[in-house]
mmCIF file of N, CA and C in Angstrom:
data_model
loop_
_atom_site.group_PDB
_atom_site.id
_atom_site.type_symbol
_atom_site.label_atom_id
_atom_site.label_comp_id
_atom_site.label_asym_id
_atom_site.label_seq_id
_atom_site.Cartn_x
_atom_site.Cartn_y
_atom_site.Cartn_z
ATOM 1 N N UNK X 1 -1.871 -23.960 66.121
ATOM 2 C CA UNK X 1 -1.548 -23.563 64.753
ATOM 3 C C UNK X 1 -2.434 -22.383 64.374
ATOM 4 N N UNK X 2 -1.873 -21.205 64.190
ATOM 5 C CA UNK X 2 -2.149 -20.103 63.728
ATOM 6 C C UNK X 2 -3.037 -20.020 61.996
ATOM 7 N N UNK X 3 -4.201 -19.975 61.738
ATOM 8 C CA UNK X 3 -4.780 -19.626 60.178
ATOM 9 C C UNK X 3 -4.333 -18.288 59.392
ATOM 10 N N UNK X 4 -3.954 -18.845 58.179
ATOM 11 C CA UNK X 4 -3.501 -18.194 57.218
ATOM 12 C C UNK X 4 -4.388 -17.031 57.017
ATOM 13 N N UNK X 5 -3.874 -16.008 56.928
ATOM 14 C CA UNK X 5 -5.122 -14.707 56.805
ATOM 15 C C UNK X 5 -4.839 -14.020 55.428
ATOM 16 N N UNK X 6 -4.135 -14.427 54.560
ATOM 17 C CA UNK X 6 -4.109 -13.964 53.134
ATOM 18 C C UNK X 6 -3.621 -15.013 52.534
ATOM 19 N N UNK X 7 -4.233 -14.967 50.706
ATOM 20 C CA UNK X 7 -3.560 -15.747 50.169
ATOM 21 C C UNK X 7 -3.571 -14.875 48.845
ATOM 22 N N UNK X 8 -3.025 -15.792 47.812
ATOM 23 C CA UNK X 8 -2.656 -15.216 46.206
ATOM 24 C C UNK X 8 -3.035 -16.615 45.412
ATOM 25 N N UNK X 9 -4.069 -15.761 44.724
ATOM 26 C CA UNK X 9 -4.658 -16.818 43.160
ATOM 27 C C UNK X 9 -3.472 -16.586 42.533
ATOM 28 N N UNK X 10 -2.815 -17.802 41.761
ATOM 29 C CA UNK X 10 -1.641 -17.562 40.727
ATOM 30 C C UNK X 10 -2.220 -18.124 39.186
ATOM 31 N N UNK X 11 -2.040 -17.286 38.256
ATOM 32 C CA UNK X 11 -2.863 -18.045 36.909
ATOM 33 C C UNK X 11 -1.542 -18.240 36.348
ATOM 34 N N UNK X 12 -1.377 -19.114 35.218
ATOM 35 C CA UNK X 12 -0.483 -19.355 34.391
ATOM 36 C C UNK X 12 -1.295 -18.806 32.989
ATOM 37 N N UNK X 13 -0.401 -18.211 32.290
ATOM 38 C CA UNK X 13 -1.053 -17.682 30.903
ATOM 39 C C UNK X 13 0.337 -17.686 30.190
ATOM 40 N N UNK X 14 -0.532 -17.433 28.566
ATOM 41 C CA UNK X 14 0.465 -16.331 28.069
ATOM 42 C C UNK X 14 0.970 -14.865 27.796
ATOM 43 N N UNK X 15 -0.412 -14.301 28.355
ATOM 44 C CA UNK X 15 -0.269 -12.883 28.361
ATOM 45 C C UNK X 15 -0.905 -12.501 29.641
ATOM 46 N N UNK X 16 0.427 -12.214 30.551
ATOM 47 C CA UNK X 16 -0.257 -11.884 31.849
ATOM 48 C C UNK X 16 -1.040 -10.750 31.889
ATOM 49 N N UNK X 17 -0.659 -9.697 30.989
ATOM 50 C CA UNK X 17 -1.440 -8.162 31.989
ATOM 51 C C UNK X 17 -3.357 -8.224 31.162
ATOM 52 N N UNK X 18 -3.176 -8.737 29.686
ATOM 53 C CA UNK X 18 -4.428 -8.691 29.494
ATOM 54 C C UNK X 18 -5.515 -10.259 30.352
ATOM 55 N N UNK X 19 -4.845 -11.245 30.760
ATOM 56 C CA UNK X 19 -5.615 -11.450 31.839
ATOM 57 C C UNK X 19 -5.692 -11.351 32.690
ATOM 58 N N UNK X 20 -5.321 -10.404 33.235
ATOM 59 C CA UNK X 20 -5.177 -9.512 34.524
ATOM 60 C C UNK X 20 -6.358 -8.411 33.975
ATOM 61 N N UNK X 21 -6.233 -7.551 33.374
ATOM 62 C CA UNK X 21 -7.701 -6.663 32.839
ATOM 63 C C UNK X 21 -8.756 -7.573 32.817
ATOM 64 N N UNK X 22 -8.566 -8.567 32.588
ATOM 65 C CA UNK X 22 -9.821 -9.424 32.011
ATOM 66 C C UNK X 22 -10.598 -9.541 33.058
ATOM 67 N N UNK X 23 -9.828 -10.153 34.323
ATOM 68 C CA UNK X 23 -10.261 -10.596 35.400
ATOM 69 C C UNK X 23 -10.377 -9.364 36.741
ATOM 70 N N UNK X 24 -10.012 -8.061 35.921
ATOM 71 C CA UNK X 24 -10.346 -6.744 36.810
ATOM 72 C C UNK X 24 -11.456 -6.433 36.489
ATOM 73 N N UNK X 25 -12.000 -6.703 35.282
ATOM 74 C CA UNK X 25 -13.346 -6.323 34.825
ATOM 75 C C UNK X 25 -14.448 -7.624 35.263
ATOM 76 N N UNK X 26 -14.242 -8.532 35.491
ATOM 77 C CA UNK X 26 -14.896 -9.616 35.637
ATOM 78 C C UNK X 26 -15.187 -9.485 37.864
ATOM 79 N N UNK X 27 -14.054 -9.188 38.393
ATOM 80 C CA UNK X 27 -14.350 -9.253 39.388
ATOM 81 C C UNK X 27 -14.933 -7.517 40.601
ATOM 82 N N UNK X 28 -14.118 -6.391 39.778
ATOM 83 C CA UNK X 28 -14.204 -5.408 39.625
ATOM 84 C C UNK X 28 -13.014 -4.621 40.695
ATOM 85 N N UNK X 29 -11.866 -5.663 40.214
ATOM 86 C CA UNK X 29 -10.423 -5.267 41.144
ATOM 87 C C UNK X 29 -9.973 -4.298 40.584
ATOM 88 N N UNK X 30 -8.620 -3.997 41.044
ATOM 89 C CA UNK X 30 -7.537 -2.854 40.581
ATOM 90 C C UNK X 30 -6.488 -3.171 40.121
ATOM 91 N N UNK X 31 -5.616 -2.267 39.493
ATOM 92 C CA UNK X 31 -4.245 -2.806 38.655
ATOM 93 C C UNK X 31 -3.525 -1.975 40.059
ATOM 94 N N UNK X 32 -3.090 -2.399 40.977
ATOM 95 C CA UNK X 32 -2.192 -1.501 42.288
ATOM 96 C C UNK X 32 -1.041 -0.522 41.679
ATOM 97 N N UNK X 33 -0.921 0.936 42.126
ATOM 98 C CA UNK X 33 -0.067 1.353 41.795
ATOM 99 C C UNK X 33 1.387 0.548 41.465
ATOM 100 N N UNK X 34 2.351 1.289 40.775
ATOM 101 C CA UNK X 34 3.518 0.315 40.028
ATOM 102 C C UNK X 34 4.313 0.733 41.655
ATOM 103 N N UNK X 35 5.596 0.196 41.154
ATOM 104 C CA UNK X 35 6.600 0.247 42.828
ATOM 105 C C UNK X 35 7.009 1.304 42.433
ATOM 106 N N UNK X 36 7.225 1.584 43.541
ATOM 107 C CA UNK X 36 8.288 3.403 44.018
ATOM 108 C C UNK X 36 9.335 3.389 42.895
ATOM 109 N N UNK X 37 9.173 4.762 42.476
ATOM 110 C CA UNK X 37 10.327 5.170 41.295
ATOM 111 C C UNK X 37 9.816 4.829 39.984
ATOM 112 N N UNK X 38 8.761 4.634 39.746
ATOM 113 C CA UNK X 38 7.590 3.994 38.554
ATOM 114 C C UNK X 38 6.653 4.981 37.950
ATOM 115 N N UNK X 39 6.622 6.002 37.583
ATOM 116 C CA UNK X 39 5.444 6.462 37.217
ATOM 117 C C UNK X 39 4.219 5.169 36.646
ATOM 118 N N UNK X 40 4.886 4.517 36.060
ATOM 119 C CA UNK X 40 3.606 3.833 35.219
ATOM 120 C C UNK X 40 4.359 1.781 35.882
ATOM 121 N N UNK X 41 3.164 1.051 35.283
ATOM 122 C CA UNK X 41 3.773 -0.205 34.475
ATOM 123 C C UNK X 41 4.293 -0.665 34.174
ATOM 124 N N UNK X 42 4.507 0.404 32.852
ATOM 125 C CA UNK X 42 4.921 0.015 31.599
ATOM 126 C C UNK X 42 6.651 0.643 31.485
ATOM 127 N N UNK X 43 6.712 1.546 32.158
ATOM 128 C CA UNK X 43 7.989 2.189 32.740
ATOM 129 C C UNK X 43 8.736 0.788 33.756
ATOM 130 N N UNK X 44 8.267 0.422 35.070
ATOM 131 C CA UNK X 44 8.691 -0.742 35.601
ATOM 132 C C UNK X 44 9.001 -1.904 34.423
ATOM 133 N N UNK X 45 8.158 -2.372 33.630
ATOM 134 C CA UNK X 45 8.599 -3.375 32.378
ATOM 135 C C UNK X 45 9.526 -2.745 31.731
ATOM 136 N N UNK X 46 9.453 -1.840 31.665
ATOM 137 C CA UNK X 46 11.287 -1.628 30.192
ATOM 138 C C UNK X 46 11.825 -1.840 31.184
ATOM 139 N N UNK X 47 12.175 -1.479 32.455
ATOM 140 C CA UNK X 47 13.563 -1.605 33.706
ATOM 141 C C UNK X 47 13.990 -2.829 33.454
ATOM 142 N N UNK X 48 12.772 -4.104 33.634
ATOM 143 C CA UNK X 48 13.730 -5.373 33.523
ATOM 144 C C UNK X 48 14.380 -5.820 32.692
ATOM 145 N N UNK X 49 15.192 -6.971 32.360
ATOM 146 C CA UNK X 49 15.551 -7.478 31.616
ATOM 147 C C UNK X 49 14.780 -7.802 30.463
ATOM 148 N N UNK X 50 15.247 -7.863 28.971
ATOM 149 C CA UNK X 50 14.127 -8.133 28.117
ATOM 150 C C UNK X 50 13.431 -9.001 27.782
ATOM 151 N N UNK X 51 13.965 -10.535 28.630
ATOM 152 C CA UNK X 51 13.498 -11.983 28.665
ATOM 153 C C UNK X 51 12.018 -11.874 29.812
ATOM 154 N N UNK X 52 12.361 -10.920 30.740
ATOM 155 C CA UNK X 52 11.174 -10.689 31.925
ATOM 156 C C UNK X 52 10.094 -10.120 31.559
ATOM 157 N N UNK X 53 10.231 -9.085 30.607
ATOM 158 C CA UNK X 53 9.757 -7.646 30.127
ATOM 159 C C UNK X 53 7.906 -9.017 30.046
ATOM 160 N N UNK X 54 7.036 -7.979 30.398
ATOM 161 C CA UNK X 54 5.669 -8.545 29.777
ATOM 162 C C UNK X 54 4.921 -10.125 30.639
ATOM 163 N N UNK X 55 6.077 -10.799 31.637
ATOM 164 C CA UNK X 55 6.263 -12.197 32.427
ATOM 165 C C UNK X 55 5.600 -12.065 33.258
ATOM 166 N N UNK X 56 4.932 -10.878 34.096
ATOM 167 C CA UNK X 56 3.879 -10.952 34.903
ATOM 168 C C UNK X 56 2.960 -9.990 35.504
ATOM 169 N N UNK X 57 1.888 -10.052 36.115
ATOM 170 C CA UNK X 57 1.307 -8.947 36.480
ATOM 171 C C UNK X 57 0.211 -8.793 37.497
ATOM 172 N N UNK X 58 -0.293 -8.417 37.843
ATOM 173 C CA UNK X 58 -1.129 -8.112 39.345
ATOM 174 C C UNK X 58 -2.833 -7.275 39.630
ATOM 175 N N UNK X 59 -3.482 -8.093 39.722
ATOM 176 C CA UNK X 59 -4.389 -6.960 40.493
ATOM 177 C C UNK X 59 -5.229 -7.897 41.971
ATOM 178 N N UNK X 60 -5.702 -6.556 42.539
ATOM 179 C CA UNK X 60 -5.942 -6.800 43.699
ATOM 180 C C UNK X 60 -7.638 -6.309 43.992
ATOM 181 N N UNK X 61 -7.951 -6.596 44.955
ATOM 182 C CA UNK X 61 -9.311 -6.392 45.698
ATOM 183 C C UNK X 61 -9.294 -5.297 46.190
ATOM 184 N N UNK X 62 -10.174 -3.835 45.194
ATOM 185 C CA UNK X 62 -9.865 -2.293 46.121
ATOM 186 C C UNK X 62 -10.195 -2.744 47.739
ATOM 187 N N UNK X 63 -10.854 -3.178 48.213
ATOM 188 C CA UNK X 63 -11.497 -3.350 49.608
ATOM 189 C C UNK X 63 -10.278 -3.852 50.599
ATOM 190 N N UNK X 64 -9.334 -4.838 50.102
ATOM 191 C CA UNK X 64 -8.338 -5.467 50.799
ATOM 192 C C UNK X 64 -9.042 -6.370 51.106
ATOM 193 N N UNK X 65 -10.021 -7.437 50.945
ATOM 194 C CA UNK X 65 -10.805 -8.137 51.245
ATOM 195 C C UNK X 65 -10.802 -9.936 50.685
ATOM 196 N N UNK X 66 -10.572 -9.415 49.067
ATOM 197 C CA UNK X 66 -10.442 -10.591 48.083
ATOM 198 C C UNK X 66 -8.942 -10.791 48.342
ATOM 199 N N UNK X 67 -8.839 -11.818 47.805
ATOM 200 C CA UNK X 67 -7.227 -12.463 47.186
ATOM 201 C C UNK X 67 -6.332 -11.166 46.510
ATOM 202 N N UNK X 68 -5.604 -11.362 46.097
ATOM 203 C CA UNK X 68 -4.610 -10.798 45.540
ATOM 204 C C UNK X 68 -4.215 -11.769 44.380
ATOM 205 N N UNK X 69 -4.439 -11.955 42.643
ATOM 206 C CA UNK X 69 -4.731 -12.311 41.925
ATOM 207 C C UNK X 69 -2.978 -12.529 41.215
ATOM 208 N N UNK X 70 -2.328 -12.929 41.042
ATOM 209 C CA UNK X 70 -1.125 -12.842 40.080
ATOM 210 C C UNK X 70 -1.016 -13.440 38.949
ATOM 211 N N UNK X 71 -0.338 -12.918 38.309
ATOM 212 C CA UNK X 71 -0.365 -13.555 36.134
ATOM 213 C C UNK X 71 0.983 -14.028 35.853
ATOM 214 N N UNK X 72 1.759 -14.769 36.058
ATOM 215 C CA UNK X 72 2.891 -15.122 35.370
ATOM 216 C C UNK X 72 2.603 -15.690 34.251
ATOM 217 N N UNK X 73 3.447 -15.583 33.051
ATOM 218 C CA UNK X 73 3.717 -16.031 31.340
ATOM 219 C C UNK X 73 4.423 -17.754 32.116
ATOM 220 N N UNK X 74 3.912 -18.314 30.717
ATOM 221 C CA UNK X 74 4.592 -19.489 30.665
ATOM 222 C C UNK X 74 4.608 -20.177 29.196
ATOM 223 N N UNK X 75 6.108 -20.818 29.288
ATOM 224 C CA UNK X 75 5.906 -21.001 27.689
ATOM 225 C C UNK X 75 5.123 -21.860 26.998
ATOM 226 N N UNK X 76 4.205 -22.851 27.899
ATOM 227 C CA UNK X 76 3.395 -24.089 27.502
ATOM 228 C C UNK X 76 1.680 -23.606 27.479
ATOM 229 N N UNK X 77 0.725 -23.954 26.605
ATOM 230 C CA UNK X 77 -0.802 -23.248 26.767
ATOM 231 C C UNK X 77 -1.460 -24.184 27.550
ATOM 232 N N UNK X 78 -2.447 -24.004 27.789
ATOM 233 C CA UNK X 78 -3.831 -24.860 28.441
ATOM 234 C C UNK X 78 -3.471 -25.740 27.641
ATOM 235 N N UNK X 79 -3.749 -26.864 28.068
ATOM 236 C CA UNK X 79 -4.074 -28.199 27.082
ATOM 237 C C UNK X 79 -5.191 -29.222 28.105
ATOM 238 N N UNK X 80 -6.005 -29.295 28.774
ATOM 239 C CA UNK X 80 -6.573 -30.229 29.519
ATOM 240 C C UNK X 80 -7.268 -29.246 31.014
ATOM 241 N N UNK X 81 -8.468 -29.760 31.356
ATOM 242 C CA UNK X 81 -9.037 -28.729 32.385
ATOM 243 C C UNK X 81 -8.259 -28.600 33.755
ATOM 244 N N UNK X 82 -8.894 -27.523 34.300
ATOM 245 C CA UNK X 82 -8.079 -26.673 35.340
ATOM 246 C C UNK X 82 -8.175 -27.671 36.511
ATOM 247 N N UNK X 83 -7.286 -27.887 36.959
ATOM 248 C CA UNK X 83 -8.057 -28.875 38.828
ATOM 249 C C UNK X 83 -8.320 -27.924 39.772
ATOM 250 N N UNK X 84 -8.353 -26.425 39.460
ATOM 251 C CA UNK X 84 -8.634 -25.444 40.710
ATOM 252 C C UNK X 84 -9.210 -24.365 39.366
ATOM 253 N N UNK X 85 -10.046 -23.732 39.821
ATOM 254 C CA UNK X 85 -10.920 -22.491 39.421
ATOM 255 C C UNK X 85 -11.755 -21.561 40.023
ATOM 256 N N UNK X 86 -12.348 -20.598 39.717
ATOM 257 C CA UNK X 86 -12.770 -19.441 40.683
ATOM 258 C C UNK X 86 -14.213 -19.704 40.372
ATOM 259 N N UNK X 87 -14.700 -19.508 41.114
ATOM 260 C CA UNK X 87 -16.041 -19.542 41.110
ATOM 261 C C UNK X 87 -16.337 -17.715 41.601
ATOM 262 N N UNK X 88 -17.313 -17.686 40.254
ATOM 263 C CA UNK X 88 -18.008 -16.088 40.340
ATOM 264 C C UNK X 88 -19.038 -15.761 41.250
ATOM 265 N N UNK X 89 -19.386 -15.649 42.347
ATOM 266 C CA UNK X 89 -20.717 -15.965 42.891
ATOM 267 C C UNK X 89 -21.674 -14.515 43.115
ATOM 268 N N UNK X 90 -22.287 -14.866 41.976
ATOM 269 C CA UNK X 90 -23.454 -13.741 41.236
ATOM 270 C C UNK X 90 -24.289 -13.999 42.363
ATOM 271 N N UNK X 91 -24.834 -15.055 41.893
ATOM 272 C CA UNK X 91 -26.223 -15.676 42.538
ATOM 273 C C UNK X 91 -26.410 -16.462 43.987
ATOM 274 N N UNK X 92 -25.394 -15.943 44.902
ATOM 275 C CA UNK X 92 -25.567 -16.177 45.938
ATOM 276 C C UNK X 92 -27.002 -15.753 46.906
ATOM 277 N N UNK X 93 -27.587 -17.406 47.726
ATOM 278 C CA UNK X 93 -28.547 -16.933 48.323
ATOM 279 C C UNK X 93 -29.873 -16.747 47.140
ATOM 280 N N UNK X 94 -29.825 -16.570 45.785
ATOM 281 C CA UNK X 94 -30.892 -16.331 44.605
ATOM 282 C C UNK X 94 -31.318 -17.671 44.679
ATOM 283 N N UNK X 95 -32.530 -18.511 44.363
ATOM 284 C CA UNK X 95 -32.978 -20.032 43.427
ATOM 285 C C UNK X 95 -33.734 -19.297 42.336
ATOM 286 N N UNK X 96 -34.064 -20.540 42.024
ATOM 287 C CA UNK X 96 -35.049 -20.590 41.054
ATOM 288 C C UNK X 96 -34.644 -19.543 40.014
ATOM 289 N N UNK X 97 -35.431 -19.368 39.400
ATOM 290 C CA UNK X 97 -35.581 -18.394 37.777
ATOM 291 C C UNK X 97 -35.194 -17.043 38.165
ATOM 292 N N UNK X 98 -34.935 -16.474 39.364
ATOM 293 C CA UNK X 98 -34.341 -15.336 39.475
ATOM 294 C C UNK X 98 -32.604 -15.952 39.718
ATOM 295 N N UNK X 99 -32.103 -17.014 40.078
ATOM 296 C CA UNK X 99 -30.899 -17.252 40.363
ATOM 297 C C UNK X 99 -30.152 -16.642 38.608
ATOM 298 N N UNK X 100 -31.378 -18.138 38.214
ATOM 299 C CA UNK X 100 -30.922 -18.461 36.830
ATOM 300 C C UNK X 100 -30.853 -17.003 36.010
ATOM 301 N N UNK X 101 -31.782 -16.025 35.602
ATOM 302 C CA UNK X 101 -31.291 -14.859 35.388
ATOM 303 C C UNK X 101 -30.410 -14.169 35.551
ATOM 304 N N UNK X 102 -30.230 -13.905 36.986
ATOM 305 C CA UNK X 102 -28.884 -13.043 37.479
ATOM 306 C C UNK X 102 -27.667 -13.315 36.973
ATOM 307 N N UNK X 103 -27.804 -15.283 36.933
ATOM 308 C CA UNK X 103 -26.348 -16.057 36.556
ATOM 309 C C UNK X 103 -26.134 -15.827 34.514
ATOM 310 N N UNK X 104 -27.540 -15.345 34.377
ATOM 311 C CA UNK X 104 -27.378 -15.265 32.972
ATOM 312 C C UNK X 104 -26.904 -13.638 32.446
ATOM 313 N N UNK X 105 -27.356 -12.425 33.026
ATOM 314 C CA UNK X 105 -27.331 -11.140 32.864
ATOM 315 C C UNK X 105 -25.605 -11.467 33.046
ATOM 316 N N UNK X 106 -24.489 -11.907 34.003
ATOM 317 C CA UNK X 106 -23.673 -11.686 34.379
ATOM 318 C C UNK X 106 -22.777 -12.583 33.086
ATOM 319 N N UNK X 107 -23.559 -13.309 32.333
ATOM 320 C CA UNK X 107 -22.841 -14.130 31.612
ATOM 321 C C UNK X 107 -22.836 -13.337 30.512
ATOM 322 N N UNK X 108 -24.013 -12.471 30.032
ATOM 323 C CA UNK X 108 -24.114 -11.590 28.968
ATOM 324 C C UNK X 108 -22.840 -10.675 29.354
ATOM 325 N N UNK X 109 -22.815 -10.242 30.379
ATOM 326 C CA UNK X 109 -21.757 -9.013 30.511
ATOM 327 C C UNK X 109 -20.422 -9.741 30.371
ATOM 328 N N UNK X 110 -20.500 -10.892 30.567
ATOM 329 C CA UNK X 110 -18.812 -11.180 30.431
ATOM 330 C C UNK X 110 -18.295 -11.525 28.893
ATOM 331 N N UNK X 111 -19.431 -12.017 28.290
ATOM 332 C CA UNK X 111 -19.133 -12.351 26.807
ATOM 333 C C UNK X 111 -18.360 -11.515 25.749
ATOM 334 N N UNK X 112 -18.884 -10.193 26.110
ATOM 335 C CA UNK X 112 -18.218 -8.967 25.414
ATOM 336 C C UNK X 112 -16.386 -9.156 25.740
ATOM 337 N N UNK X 113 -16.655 -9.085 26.736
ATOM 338 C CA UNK X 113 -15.097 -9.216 27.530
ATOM 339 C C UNK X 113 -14.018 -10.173 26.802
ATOM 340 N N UNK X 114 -14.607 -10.881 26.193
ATOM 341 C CA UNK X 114 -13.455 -12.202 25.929
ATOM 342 C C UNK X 114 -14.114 -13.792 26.490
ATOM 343 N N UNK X 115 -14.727 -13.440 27.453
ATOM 344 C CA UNK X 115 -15.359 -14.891 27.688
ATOM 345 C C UNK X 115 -16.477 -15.703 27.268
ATOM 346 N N UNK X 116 -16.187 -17.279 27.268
ATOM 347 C CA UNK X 116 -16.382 -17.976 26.536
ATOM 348 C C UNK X 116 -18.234 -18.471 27.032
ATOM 349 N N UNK X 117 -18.764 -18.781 26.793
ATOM 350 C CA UNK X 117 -20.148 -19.194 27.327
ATOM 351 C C UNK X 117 -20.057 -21.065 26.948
ATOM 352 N N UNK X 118 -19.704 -21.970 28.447
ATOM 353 C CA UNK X 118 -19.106 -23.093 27.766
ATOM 354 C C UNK X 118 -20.274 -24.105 28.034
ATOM 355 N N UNK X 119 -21.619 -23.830 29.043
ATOM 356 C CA UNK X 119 -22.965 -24.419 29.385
ATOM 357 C C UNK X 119 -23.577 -23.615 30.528
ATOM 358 N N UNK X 120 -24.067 -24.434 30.929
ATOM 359 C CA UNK X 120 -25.651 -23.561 31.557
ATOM 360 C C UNK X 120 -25.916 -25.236 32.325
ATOM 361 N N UNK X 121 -25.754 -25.177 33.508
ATOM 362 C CA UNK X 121 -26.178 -26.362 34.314
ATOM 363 C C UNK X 121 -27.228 -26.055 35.279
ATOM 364 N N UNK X 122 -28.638 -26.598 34.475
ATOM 365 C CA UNK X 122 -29.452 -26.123 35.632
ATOM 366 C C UNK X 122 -29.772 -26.989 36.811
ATOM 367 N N UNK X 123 -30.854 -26.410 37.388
ATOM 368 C CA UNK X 123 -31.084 -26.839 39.255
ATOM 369 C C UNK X 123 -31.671 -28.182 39.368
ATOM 370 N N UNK X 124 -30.788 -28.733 39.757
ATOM 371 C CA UNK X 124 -31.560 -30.412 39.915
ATOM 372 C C UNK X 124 -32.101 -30.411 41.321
ATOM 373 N N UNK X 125 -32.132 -31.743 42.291
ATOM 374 C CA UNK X 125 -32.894 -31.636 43.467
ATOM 375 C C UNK X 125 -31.714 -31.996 44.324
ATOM 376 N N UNK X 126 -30.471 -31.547 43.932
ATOM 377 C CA UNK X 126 -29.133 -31.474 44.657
ATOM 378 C C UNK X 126 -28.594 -30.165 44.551
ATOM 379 N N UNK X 127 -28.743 -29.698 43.056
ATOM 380 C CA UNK X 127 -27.800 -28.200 43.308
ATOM 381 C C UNK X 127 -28.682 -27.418 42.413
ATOM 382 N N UNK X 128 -28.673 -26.010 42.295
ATOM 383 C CA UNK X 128 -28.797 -24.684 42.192
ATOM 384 C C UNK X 128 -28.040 -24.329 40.609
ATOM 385 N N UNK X 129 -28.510 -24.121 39.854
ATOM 386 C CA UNK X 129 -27.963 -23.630 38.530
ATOM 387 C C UNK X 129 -26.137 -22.824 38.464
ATOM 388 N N UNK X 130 -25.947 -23.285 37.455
ATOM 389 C CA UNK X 130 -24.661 -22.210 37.446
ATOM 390 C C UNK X 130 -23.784 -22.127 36.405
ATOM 391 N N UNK X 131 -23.492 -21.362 35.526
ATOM 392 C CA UNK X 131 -22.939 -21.533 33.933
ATOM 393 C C UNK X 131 -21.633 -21.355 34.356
ATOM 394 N N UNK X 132 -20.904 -22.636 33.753
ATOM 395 C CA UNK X 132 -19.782 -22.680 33.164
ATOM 396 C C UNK X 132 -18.958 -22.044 31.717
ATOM 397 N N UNK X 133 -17.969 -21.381 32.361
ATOM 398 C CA UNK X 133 -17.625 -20.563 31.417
ATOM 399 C C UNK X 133 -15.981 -20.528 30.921
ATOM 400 N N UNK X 134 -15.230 -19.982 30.144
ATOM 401 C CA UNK X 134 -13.899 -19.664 29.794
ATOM 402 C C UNK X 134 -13.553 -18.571 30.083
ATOM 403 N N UNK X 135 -12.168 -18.317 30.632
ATOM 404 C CA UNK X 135 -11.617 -16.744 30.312
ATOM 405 C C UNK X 135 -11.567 -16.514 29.228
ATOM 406 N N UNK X 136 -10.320 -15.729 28.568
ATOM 407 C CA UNK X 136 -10.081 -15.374 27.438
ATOM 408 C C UNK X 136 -8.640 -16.129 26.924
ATOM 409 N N UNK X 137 -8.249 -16.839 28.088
ATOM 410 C CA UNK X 137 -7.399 -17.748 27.732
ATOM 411 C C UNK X 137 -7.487 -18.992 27.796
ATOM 412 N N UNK X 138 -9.028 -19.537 27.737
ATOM 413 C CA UNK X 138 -9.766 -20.786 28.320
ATOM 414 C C UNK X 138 -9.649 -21.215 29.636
ATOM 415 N N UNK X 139 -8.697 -20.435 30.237
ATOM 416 C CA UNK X 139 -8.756 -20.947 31.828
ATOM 417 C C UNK X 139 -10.689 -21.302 32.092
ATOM 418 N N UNK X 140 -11.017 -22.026 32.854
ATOM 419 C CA UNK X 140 -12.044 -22.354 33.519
ATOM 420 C C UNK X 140 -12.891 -21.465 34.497
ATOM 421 N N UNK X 141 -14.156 -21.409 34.579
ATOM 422 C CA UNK X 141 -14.513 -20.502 35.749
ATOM 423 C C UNK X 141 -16.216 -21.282 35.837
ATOM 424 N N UNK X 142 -16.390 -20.559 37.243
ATOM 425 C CA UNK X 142 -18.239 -20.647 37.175
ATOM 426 C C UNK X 142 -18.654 -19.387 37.582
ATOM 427 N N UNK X 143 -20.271 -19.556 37.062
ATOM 428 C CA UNK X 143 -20.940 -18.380 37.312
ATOM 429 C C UNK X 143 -21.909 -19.177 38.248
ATOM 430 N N UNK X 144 -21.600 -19.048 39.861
ATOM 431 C CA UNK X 144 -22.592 -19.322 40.768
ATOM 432 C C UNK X 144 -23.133 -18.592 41.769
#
């Protein structure tokens, strides 16, 4: 049996393209050029139908390295936590009071953004600090 060599994060939201920015600025991906015959986006969105128009959107890892991230709309919100989430990993390889900093500088920078600051779990004599946080659509995340 052959291993899978790519995959795709799929989020459910209600506004795909601004959490798609959200999470370009958070991870430091790209919005990929639109498809052939597109100058823009936003040109590809008027083409579709007007029920589609705004239903989904994309960014990717400049490197080709990360996932490939996708946003589909849906008509129902968050109501209850995520059973899968991304983990940010700032502080890889960091302990102690320099982990905890790094994991905090990165939490300052995301706050501006839309995200939520939801705790701060520090280092017991099992694990390593790491703040739990919100997108901008409460989806779930960590800062580890």
């Amino acid at each position: 049996m052959s291993s899978i060599k790519q995959f795709q994060v799929t989020f459910d939201c209600a506004e795909p393209e601004r959490v798609a920015r959200f999470w370009c600025e958070v991870l430091g991906y790209v919005v990929p050029p639109p498809p052939e015959g597109f100058a823009t986006w936003g040109d590809f969105d008027r083409s579709l139908p007007s029920e589609r128009q705004g239903s989904a959107f994309v960014c990717s890892d400049p490197s080709g390295v990360g996932p490939r991230l996708f946003f589909q709309r849906v008509p129902e919100g968050k109501v209850v936590k995520n059973r899968v989430h991304l983990c940010v990993r700032v502080g890889t390889g960091l302990v102690g009071e320099e982990r905890l900093a790094t994991l905090e500088a990165e939490c300052a920078r995301l706050v501006p953004l839309g995200a939520v600051h939801v705790r701060t779990l520090l280092a017991d004599e099992d694990n390593e600090s790491c703040i739990v946080m919100q997108d901008i659509e409460g989806n779930e995340l960590c800062l580890d």
